Amino acid sequence: MKIDNSPHLIQSFVWSTYLLKSDLAISNIFIAIKIGSKRPLLLLGPLKTAKKLEHCWLEPSVSCLASLLGALHALYVPLEVREFDRQEGSTCTKPIQSQKAEVLGWFSGTHYAVDHEKLTGLAWCLEEGLRVARDIGGSDPERMSAKNIVTYLQKELTEPVQVTDCPVDRGLYPLAAIVDRGNNERHRGRVVHLEYNGSTESEIDPQQLVNLFLVGKGVTYDTGGSDLKVGGIMATMHRDKCGAAAVAGFFKVLNLMKPNNLKVHGTLGLVRNSIGENAYVSDEIVTSRAGVRVRVNNTDAEGRMVMTDLLCEAKEKALKVSNPRLMTIATLTGHVGLCYGLGYTGIVCNGPAKELGEDYNYQFAGSLLGEMHEISTLRREDYDAHKTDEEYADLLNSARLIGGKRSRGHQSPVAFMIIASGLDSHLKNTEKPLAYTHMDIASSNGPCPGIPTGTPILTLASRYILPEQMKWPNRKV
């Protein structure tokens, strides 16, 4: 079977990226499946109008991996569908497919001189990580409640990844615990710690070892809490756990690829934001792990509450190791979509990370594998927006409205987390600066209804794993 792969106009390359190859693979495989193909063959060739261009994403290994990942995305089957067993006698005639194809073949012909076996292995490892992220992020709030996510991870992640979990203890994580307070036993939250050690201290100079600390927002369902989401906007809030899902998916990639020179410490805050007699309300004051008094003025700003104490814990660990990099990943704000549009992640760095060029490094790494990021900047207004004019508390959990509107909506939550976690004591002009990056994936986690993207797994892999595994473009500012 031959599927036409029409050349694109040269003008499109002003803004085109890896997504050109990936989208072609996705659309063509979708067509193949729809017409009944069970063993599609993906024939990869160069884009005819790109012969004189020198974009990094047009390098043979990058281009082939792009197409493979696009094809595999099209073949993903949701977890609930894979697990579903329709009872005999059901009058529903909708077919259930536990898999969309028996085999996926690919061939690059004479156009690309690439190691087919190695690229196939890399694509499979990355797709396995994306599958885990899609399973967790895309499944409904009961199938992937906090308890069920822990059970799922214990089955999926094996040595060398370590998985431990604990309740959302108010003494350790007071801001997250206040959100979890409104849940019944079935929806009780968990904090999951994931550890990957890619090298022992005896094998490598500790100064060359990167310690990556990832904190993922895992709000299994967001009703808005007492500030209830109304008017139909609560639908799709099962996707509010995609940040934690991406962190878990990246650990699946680490589990399979076992990179050296890298230690990764992951924390998932798995909490449901419920409404009920025990739910937290606006006007409550709670003291963070770092000792900062926070007054709640919006219970629907629960994501930052869930992550802040986990970020504080990561900060405490980061101060004891070499080359620490802190990161929070969350479907945090609708504002990032209003700012940049669907499909784009907003990256916000603190001063030390900005000085290292982390925002540009992540943007470049993501662009190679189709995860597109835009860079935002923290300003003093973001910090000021959360300050209080009272003696009772130090911070508001949601930025004050200016002229009746909330401005800088995806930047100011980062300022809140920096202050409430105590990271403001580790900025550029301090004795021990810590580089911290936030990724808001609210508009890049995928369409709903539809399949989650797993963002930013490919960005993290492109930055920290693939340069070691193969000849891979790696930009460092």
Coordinates of C-alpha atoms in Angstrom, one line a residue:
M1 CA 0.0 0.0 0.0
K2 CA 1.3 3.4 -1.0
I3 CA 0.3 6.6 0.8
D4 CA 1.0 9.9 -0.9
N5 CA 3.4 12.1 0.9
S6 CA 3.0 15.4 -0.9
P7 CA 5.7 17.9 -0.9
H8 CA 5.0 21.1 1.1
L9 CA 5.5 24.6 -0.3
I10 CA 8.9 26.1 0.5
Q11 CA 7.2 29.1 2.2
S12 CA 6.0 26.8 5.0
F13 CA 9.5 26.3 6.2
V14 CA 9.5 29.8 7.6
W15 CA 7.7 28.3 10.6
S16 CA 7.8 24.6 10.1
T17 CA 9.5 22.2 12.5
Y18 CA 9.7 18.5 13.3
L19 CA 5.9 18.6 13.4
L20 CA 5.8 18.6 9.6
K21 CA 7.3 15.1 9.5
S22 CA 5.5 13.9 12.6
D23 CA 2.1 15.2 11.5
L24 CA 2.5 13.5 8.1
A25 CA 3.2 10.2 9.8
I26 CA 0.3 10.6 12.1
S27 CA -2.2 11.4 9.4
N28 CA -0.9 8.7 7.0
I29 CA -1.1 6.0 9.7
F30 CA -4.6 7.1 10.6
I31 CA -5.6 6.7 7.0
A32 CA -4.0 3.3 6.8
I33 CA -5.8 2.1 9.9
K34 CA -9.1 3.5 8.7
I35 CA -8.9 1.6 5.4
G36 CA -8.2 -1.6 7.3
S37 CA -4.4 -2.0 7.2
K38 CA -3.1 -4.2 10.0
R39 CA 0.6 -4.2 8.9
P40 CA 1.3 -0.7 7.7
L41 CA 4.8 0.1 6.2
L42 CA 6.1 3.6 6.7
L43 CA 8.4 4.7 3.9
L44 CA 10.5 7.7 4.9
G45 CA 12.0 10.0 2.4
P46 CA 13.4 13.6 2.4
L47 CA 11.1 16.6 2.1
K48 CA 11.7 17.7 -1.5
T49 CA 11.4 21.4 -0.8
A50 CA 14.0 21.2 2.1
K51 CA 17.1 20.2 0.2
K52 CA 18.8 23.6 0.7
L53 CA 17.8 24.0 4.3
E54 CA 20.0 23.2 7.3
H55 CA 17.6 23.0 10.2
C56 CA 18.7 20.6 13.0
W57 CA 15.4 18.8 12.8
L58 CA 16.1 17.8 9.2
E59 CA 19.2 15.7 10.2
P60 CA 18.5 12.1 9.2
S61 CA 18.4 10.6 12.7
V62 CA 16.1 13.4 14.0
S63 CA 13.8 13.3 11.0
C64 CA 13.4 9.5 11.1
L65 CA 12.8 9.5 14.8
A66 CA 10.2 12.3 14.3
S67 CA 8.3 10.2 11.8
L68 CA 8.4 7.0 13.9
L69 CA 7.1 8.8 17.0
G70 CA 4.3 10.3 15.0
A71 CA 3.3 6.9 13.6
L72 CA 3.4 5.4 17.1
H73 CA 1.3 8.2 18.5
A74 CA -1.4 7.3 15.9
L75 CA -1.3 3.6 17.0
Y76 CA -1.8 4.4 20.7
V77 CA -4.9 2.7 22.3
P78 CA -6.3 4.2 25.5
L79 CA -5.8 2.2 28.7
E80 CA -9.6 1.9 29.4
V81 CA -10.0 0.5 25.8
R82 CA -7.2 -2.0 26.3
E83 CA -8.7 -3.2 29.6
F84 CA -12.4 -3.3 28.5
D85 CA -14.1 -6.6 28.2
R86 CA -17.7 -6.2 26.8
Q87 CA -20.1 -8.6 28.3
E88 CA -21.8 -11.2 26.1
G89 CA -25.3 -10.2 25.0
S90 CA -24.5 -6.5 24.9
T91 CA -26.6 -4.7 22.2
C92 CA -23.7 -2.2 21.6
T93 CA -22.1 -2.9 18.3
K94 CA -19.2 -0.4 18.5
P95 CA -16.0 -2.4 17.9
I96 CA -13.3 -2.5 20.6
Q97 CA -9.7 -2.6 19.4
S98 CA -7.1 -3.6 22.0
Q99 CA -4.5 -2.8 19.3
K100 CA -4.8 -0.9 16.0
A101 CA -2.1 -2.8 14.1
E102 CA -0.2 -6.1 14.3
V103 CA 3.1 -4.7 13.1
L104 CA 4.5 -1.3 12.1
G105 CA 7.2 -1.5 9.5
W106 CA 9.5 1.4 8.5
F107 CA 12.1 1.9 5.8
S108 CA 14.2 4.9 4.9
G109 CA 15.5 3.6 1.6
T110 CA 18.7 5.2 0.3
H111 CA 17.6 8.7 1.4
Y112 CA 18.8 8.5 5.0
A113 CA 22.0 6.7 6.2
V114 CA 20.7 5.8 9.7
D115 CA 21.0 2.8 12.0
H116 CA 17.5 1.4 11.7
E117 CA 17.8 -1.0 14.6
K118 CA 19.0 1.7 17.0
L119 CA 16.4 4.2 16.0
T120 CA 13.7 1.6 16.3
G121 CA 14.9 0.9 19.9
L122 CA 15.0 4.6 20.8
A123 CA 11.5 5.2 19.4
W124 CA 10.1 2.2 21.3
C125 CA 11.7 3.5 24.6
L126 CA 10.4 7.0 24.1
E127 CA 6.9 5.7 23.1
E128 CA 6.8 3.5 26.2
G129 CA 7.3 6.6 28.3
L130 CA 4.7 8.5 26.3
R131 CA 2.3 5.5 26.8
V132 CA 2.7 5.7 30.6
A133 CA 2.0 9.5 30.5
R134 CA -1.1 9.0 28.2
D135 CA -2.4 6.1 30.4
I136 CA -2.2 8.2 33.5
G137 CA -3.1 11.6 32.1
G138 CA -5.8 10.5 29.7
S139 CA -7.7 8.0 31.9
D140 CA -10.8 9.0 33.9
P141 CA -10.5 10.2 37.5
E142 CA -11.7 6.9 39.0
R143 CA -9.4 4.6 36.9
M144 CA -6.5 6.9 37.7
S145 CA -7.3 8.0 41.3
A146 CA -4.3 8.7 43.4
K147 CA -4.3 5.1 44.8
N148 CA -4.7 3.5 41.4
I149 CA -1.9 5.6 40.0
V150 CA 0.5 4.3 42.7
T151 CA -0.5 0.7 41.9
Y152 CA 0.0 1.4 38.2
L153 CA 3.5 2.9 38.7
Q154 CA 4.5 0.0 40.9
K155 CA 3.9 -2.4 38.0
E156 CA 5.3 -0.2 35.3
L157 CA 8.5 1.1 36.9
T158 CA 11.2 -1.5 37.9
E159 CA 14.9 -1.3 38.7
P160 CA 16.8 0.9 38.5
V161 CA 13.9 3.3 39.3
Q162 CA 12.8 3.3 42.9
V163 CA 9.2 4.0 43.7
T164 CA 7.9 5.0 47.2
D165 CA 4.8 6.7 48.3
C166 CA 3.3 8.3 51.4
P167 CA 0.1 10.1 52.5
V168 CA -0.2 13.8 52.1
D169 CA 1.0 14.5 55.6
R170 CA 0.0 18.0 56.9
G171 CA 3.3 18.2 58.8
L172 CA 5.4 17.7 55.7
Y173 CA 3.1 19.1 53.0
P174 CA 0.7 21.5 54.6
L175 CA -0.4 23.4 51.5
A176 CA -1.1 20.1 49.6
A177 CA -2.8 18.6 52.7
I178 CA -5.3 21.5 52.9
V179 CA -6.4 20.6 49.3
D180 CA -6.6 16.9 50.1
R181 CA -8.6 17.5 53.3
G182 CA -11.9 17.5 51.4
N183 CA -11.5 14.0 50.0
N184 CA -13.2 10.8 51.1
E185 CA -11.1 7.7 51.6
R186 CA -11.4 6.5 48.0
H187 CA -9.9 9.7 46.7
R188 CA -7.4 10.2 49.4
G189 CA -4.2 11.8 48.0
R190 CA -0.7 10.4 47.8
V191 CA 2.8 11.8 47.4
V192 CA 5.0 9.6 45.2
H193 CA 8.8 9.8 45.2
L194 CA 10.7 8.4 42.2
E195 CA 14.5 8.0 42.1
Y196 CA 16.9 7.2 39.3
N197 CA 20.6 7.0 39.8
G198 CA 22.4 6.8 36.4
S199 CA 25.9 6.6 37.9
T200 CA 27.7 5.9 41.2
E201 CA 30.0 8.6 42.7
S202 CA 33.0 6.3 42.1
E203 CA 32.4 6.2 38.4
I204 CA 32.2 9.9 37.6
D205 CA 33.4 13.2 38.9
P206 CA 30.4 14.5 41.0
Q207 CA 30.8 17.9 39.4
Q208 CA 29.9 16.4 36.0
L209 CA 26.8 14.7 37.4
V210 CA 23.5 16.5 36.8
N211 CA 20.9 16.2 39.6
L212 CA 17.5 16.8 38.1
F213 CA 14.5 17.4 40.4
L214 CA 11.1 17.1 38.8
V215 CA 7.8 18.0 40.6
G216 CA 4.6 17.1 38.8
K217 CA 1.1 18.4 39.4
G218 CA -1.2 15.4 39.7
V219 CA -4.6 16.8 40.5
T220 CA -6.6 13.7 39.6
Y221 CA -9.8 15.8 39.2
D222 CA -10.4 19.5 39.7
T223 CA -13.9 20.6 40.6
G224 CA -12.5 24.0 41.6
G225 CA -13.2 23.2 45.2
S226 CA -15.4 25.7 47.0
D227 CA -14.8 28.1 44.2
L228 CA -16.6 25.7 42.0
K229 CA -16.2 25.4 38.3
V230 CA -19.6 26.2 36.8
G231 CA -21.2 26.6 33.4
G232 CA -19.8 23.4 32.0
I233 CA -16.1 24.3 32.4
M234 CA -15.4 21.4 34.8
A235 CA -15.4 18.8 32.0
T236 CA -11.9 17.7 30.9
M237 CA -10.5 18.3 34.4
H238 CA -9.3 14.7 34.6
R239 CA -6.4 16.0 32.5
D240 CA -5.2 18.1 35.4
K241 CA -2.8 15.3 36.3
C242 CA -0.8 15.5 33.1
G243 CA 2.1 17.1 34.8
A244 CA 2.6 14.2 37.2
A245 CA 1.9 11.8 34.3
A246 CA 4.7 13.3 32.3
V247 CA 7.2 13.0 35.2
A248 CA 6.1 9.3 35.6
G249 CA 6.5 8.8 31.8
F250 CA 10.0 10.2 31.8
F251 CA 11.0 7.8 34.5
K252 CA 9.7 5.0 32.3
V253 CA 12.1 6.2 29.6
L254 CA 14.9 6.3 32.2
N255 CA 13.9 2.8 33.3
L256 CA 14.5 1.5 29.7
M257 CA 17.4 3.7 28.4
K258 CA 19.4 3.8 31.6
P259 CA 21.5 7.0 30.8
N260 CA 24.7 7.8 32.6
N261 CA 25.8 11.0 34.2
L262 CA 22.3 11.8 35.4
K263 CA 20.4 11.5 38.7
V264 CA 16.7 12.2 38.6
H265 CA 14.5 12.8 41.6
G266 CA 10.8 12.9 40.9
T267 CA 7.9 13.9 43.1
L268 CA 4.2 13.5 42.1
G269 CA 1.6 15.4 44.1
L270 CA -1.5 13.2 43.6
V271 CA -4.5 15.1 45.1
R272 CA -8.1 15.5 44.1
N273 CA -9.6 19.0 44.5
S274 CA -13.1 18.1 45.8
I275 CA -16.0 20.1 47.2
G276 CA -17.7 19.0 50.4
E277 CA -18.2 19.6 54.0
N278 CA -14.4 19.2 54.7
A279 CA -13.2 21.1 51.6
Y280 CA -10.9 24.1 52.2
V281 CA -12.3 27.5 51.6
S282 CA -11.1 31.0 50.8
D283 CA -9.9 33.1 53.8
E284 CA -8.1 30.2 55.4
I285 CA -4.5 30.8 56.4
V286 CA -2.0 27.9 56.2
T287 CA 1.8 28.0 56.8
S288 CA 3.9 26.4 54.1
R289 CA 6.7 23.9 54.7
A290 CA 9.1 26.9 54.3
G291 CA 7.3 28.9 57.0
V292 CA 5.5 31.3 54.8
R293 CA 1.9 32.2 55.8
V294 CA -0.5 31.8 52.8
R295 CA -4.0 33.1 52.8
V296 CA -6.3 31.3 50.4
N297 CA -8.3 33.6 48.2
N298 CA -9.1 31.1 45.4
T299 CA -9.6 27.3 46.0
D300 CA -9.3 26.8 42.2
A301 CA -5.7 27.8 42.4
E302 CA -4.9 24.4 43.9
G303 CA -2.1 23.3 41.6
R304 CA 0.4 25.7 43.1
M305 CA -0.7 24.6 46.5
V306 CA -0.1 21.0 45.7
M307 CA 3.4 21.6 44.3
T308 CA 4.8 24.3 46.5
D309 CA 5.8 22.1 49.5
L310 CA 7.1 19.4 47.2
L311 CA 9.2 22.0 45.5
C312 CA 10.4 23.1 49.0
E313 CA 11.4 19.5 49.7
A314 CA 13.2 19.3 46.4
K315 CA 15.0 22.5 47.3
E316 CA 16.2 21.1 50.6
K317 CA 17.7 18.1 48.7
A318 CA 19.1 20.2 45.9
L319 CA 21.2 22.2 48.4
K320 CA 23.2 19.0 49.2
V321 CA 24.1 17.9 45.7
S322 CA 26.1 19.1 42.7
N323 CA 24.6 20.7 39.6
P324 CA 21.0 20.7 40.7
R325 CA 18.2 21.7 38.3
L326 CA 14.7 22.2 39.7
M327 CA 11.6 21.9 37.6
T328 CA 7.8 22.0 38.1
I329 CA 5.5 20.6 35.4
A330 CA 1.8 21.4 35.5
T331 CA -1.4 22.0 33.6
L332 CA -1.5 25.2 35.6
T333 CA -3.3 28.0 33.9
G334 CA -5.7 28.7 31.0
H335 CA -3.8 32.0 30.6
V336 CA -0.9 30.2 28.9
G337 CA -3.2 29.2 26.1
L338 CA -4.6 32.7 25.7
C339 CA -1.0 33.9 25.6
Y340 CA 0.5 31.5 23.2
G341 CA -2.2 29.3 21.7
L342 CA -3.0 25.6 21.7
G343 CA 0.0 23.3 21.5
Y344 CA 2.5 25.5 23.1
T345 CA 4.2 25.2 26.6
G346 CA 5.1 28.3 28.6
I347 CA 8.6 28.2 30.1
V348 CA 9.3 30.4 33.1
C349 CA 12.8 30.5 34.7
N350 CA 14.1 32.1 37.8
G351 CA 17.2 34.2 37.7
P352 CA 19.8 31.4 38.2
A353 CA 18.2 29.3 35.5
K354 CA 17.9 32.3 33.2
E355 CA 21.6 33.0 33.6
L356 CA 22.3 29.4 32.6
G357 CA 20.1 29.7 29.5
E358 CA 17.9 26.9 30.6
D359 CA 14.8 28.3 29.0
Y360 CA 16.5 28.4 25.6
N361 CA 18.1 25.0 26.1
Y362 CA 14.7 23.4 26.8
Q363 CA 13.1 25.3 23.9
F364 CA 15.7 24.0 21.5
A365 CA 15.7 20.5 22.8
G366 CA 11.9 20.3 22.6
S367 CA 11.8 21.8 19.0
L368 CA 13.9 18.8 17.8
L369 CA 11.1 16.4 18.8
G370 CA 8.1 18.5 18.2
E371 CA 7.4 19.9 21.7
M372 CA 7.1 23.6 21.1
H373 CA 7.8 26.0 23.9
E374 CA 7.5 29.7 24.3
I375 CA 9.6 31.6 26.8
S376 CA 8.1 33.9 29.4
T377 CA 9.9 36.2 31.9
L378 CA 9.4 36.7 35.6
R379 CA 9.0 40.3 36.5
R380 CA 8.7 42.2 39.8
E381 CA 4.9 42.6 39.2
D382 CA 4.6 38.8 39.4
Y383 CA 5.9 38.9 43.0
D384 CA 4.0 42.0 44.0
A385 CA 0.7 40.5 42.8
H386 CA 0.8 37.9 45.6
K387 CA 1.8 40.2 48.4
T388 CA -0.8 41.0 51.1
D389 CA -1.6 44.3 52.7
E390 CA -2.4 42.7 56.1
E391 CA -0.6 41.4 59.2
Y392 CA -2.2 38.0 59.2
A393 CA -0.5 36.5 56.2
D394 CA 2.5 36.9 53.9
L395 CA 1.0 35.8 50.6
L396 CA -2.2 35.3 48.6
N397 CA -2.4 32.0 46.8
S398 CA -4.0 33.8 43.8
A399 CA -2.8 37.0 42.2
R400 CA -4.9 40.1 43.0
L401 CA -7.0 41.4 40.1
I402 CA -5.8 44.6 38.4
G403 CA -8.6 46.6 37.0
G404 CA -11.0 43.7 37.5
K405 CA -8.7 41.4 35.4
R406 CA -6.0 38.9 36.1
S407 CA -2.9 39.8 34.2
R408 CA 0.3 37.9 33.7
G409 CA -1.7 34.8 34.7
H410 CA 0.8 32.1 34.0
Q411 CA 3.9 33.9 35.3
S412 CA 2.7 35.0 38.7
P413 CA 2.0 31.5 40.0
V414 CA 5.7 30.8 39.5
A415 CA 6.5 33.8 41.7
F416 CA 4.1 32.5 44.3
M417 CA 5.8 29.1 44.4
I418 CA 9.3 30.6 44.6
I419 CA 8.4 32.7 47.7
A420 CA 6.2 30.1 49.4
S421 CA 8.8 27.3 48.9
G422 CA 11.7 29.5 50.2
L423 CA 13.4 29.5 46.8
D424 CA 13.6 33.3 47.0
S425 CA 16.5 32.7 49.4
H426 CA 18.4 31.1 46.5
L427 CA 18.3 33.6 43.7
K428 CA 21.2 35.1 41.7
N429 CA 22.5 37.3 44.4
T430 CA 22.6 34.7 47.2
E431 CA 25.2 32.4 48.5
K432 CA 23.7 29.2 47.1
P433 CA 21.6 30.1 43.9
L434 CA 19.4 27.3 42.6
A435 CA 18.2 27.1 39.0
Y436 CA 14.5 26.6 38.8
T437 CA 12.3 26.2 35.7
H438 CA 8.5 25.9 35.4
M439 CA 6.7 24.4 32.5
D440 CA 3.0 25.2 32.1
I441 CA 1.6 22.5 29.8
A442 CA -2.1 23.5 30.1
S443 CA -2.3 24.1 26.3
S444 CA 0.3 21.5 25.1
N445 CA -0.9 18.4 26.9
G446 CA -3.2 17.4 24.0
P447 CA -6.8 17.9 22.8
C448 CA -9.7 16.6 24.9
P449 CA -11.4 14.6 23.6
G450 CA -8.3 13.2 22.0
I451 CA -5.0 11.6 22.9
P452 CA -2.6 13.3 25.4
T453 CA 0.8 14.3 24.1
G454 CA 3.0 13.4 27.0
T455 CA 4.7 16.8 26.9
P456 CA 7.5 17.5 28.0
I457 CA 8.9 13.9 28.0
L458 CA 10.5 14.3 24.6
T459 CA 12.1 17.6 25.6
L460 CA 13.7 16.1 28.7
A461 CA 14.9 13.1 26.7
S462 CA 16.3 15.3 24.0
R463 CA 18.1 17.5 26.5
Y464 CA 19.4 14.8 28.9
I465 CA 19.4 11.4 27.3
L466 CA 19.7 11.4 23.5
P467 CA 23.0 13.4 23.2
E468 CA 24.6 10.5 25.0
Q469 CA 22.8 7.7 23.2
M470 CA 23.4 8.9 19.6
K471 CA 24.7 11.8 17.5
W472 CA 22.2 14.4 18.6
P473 CA 22.1 18.2 18.3
N474 CA 22.6 19.7 21.7
R475 CA 22.5 23.5 22.2
K476 CA 23.9 25.0 25.3
V477 CA 23.8 28.7 25.9

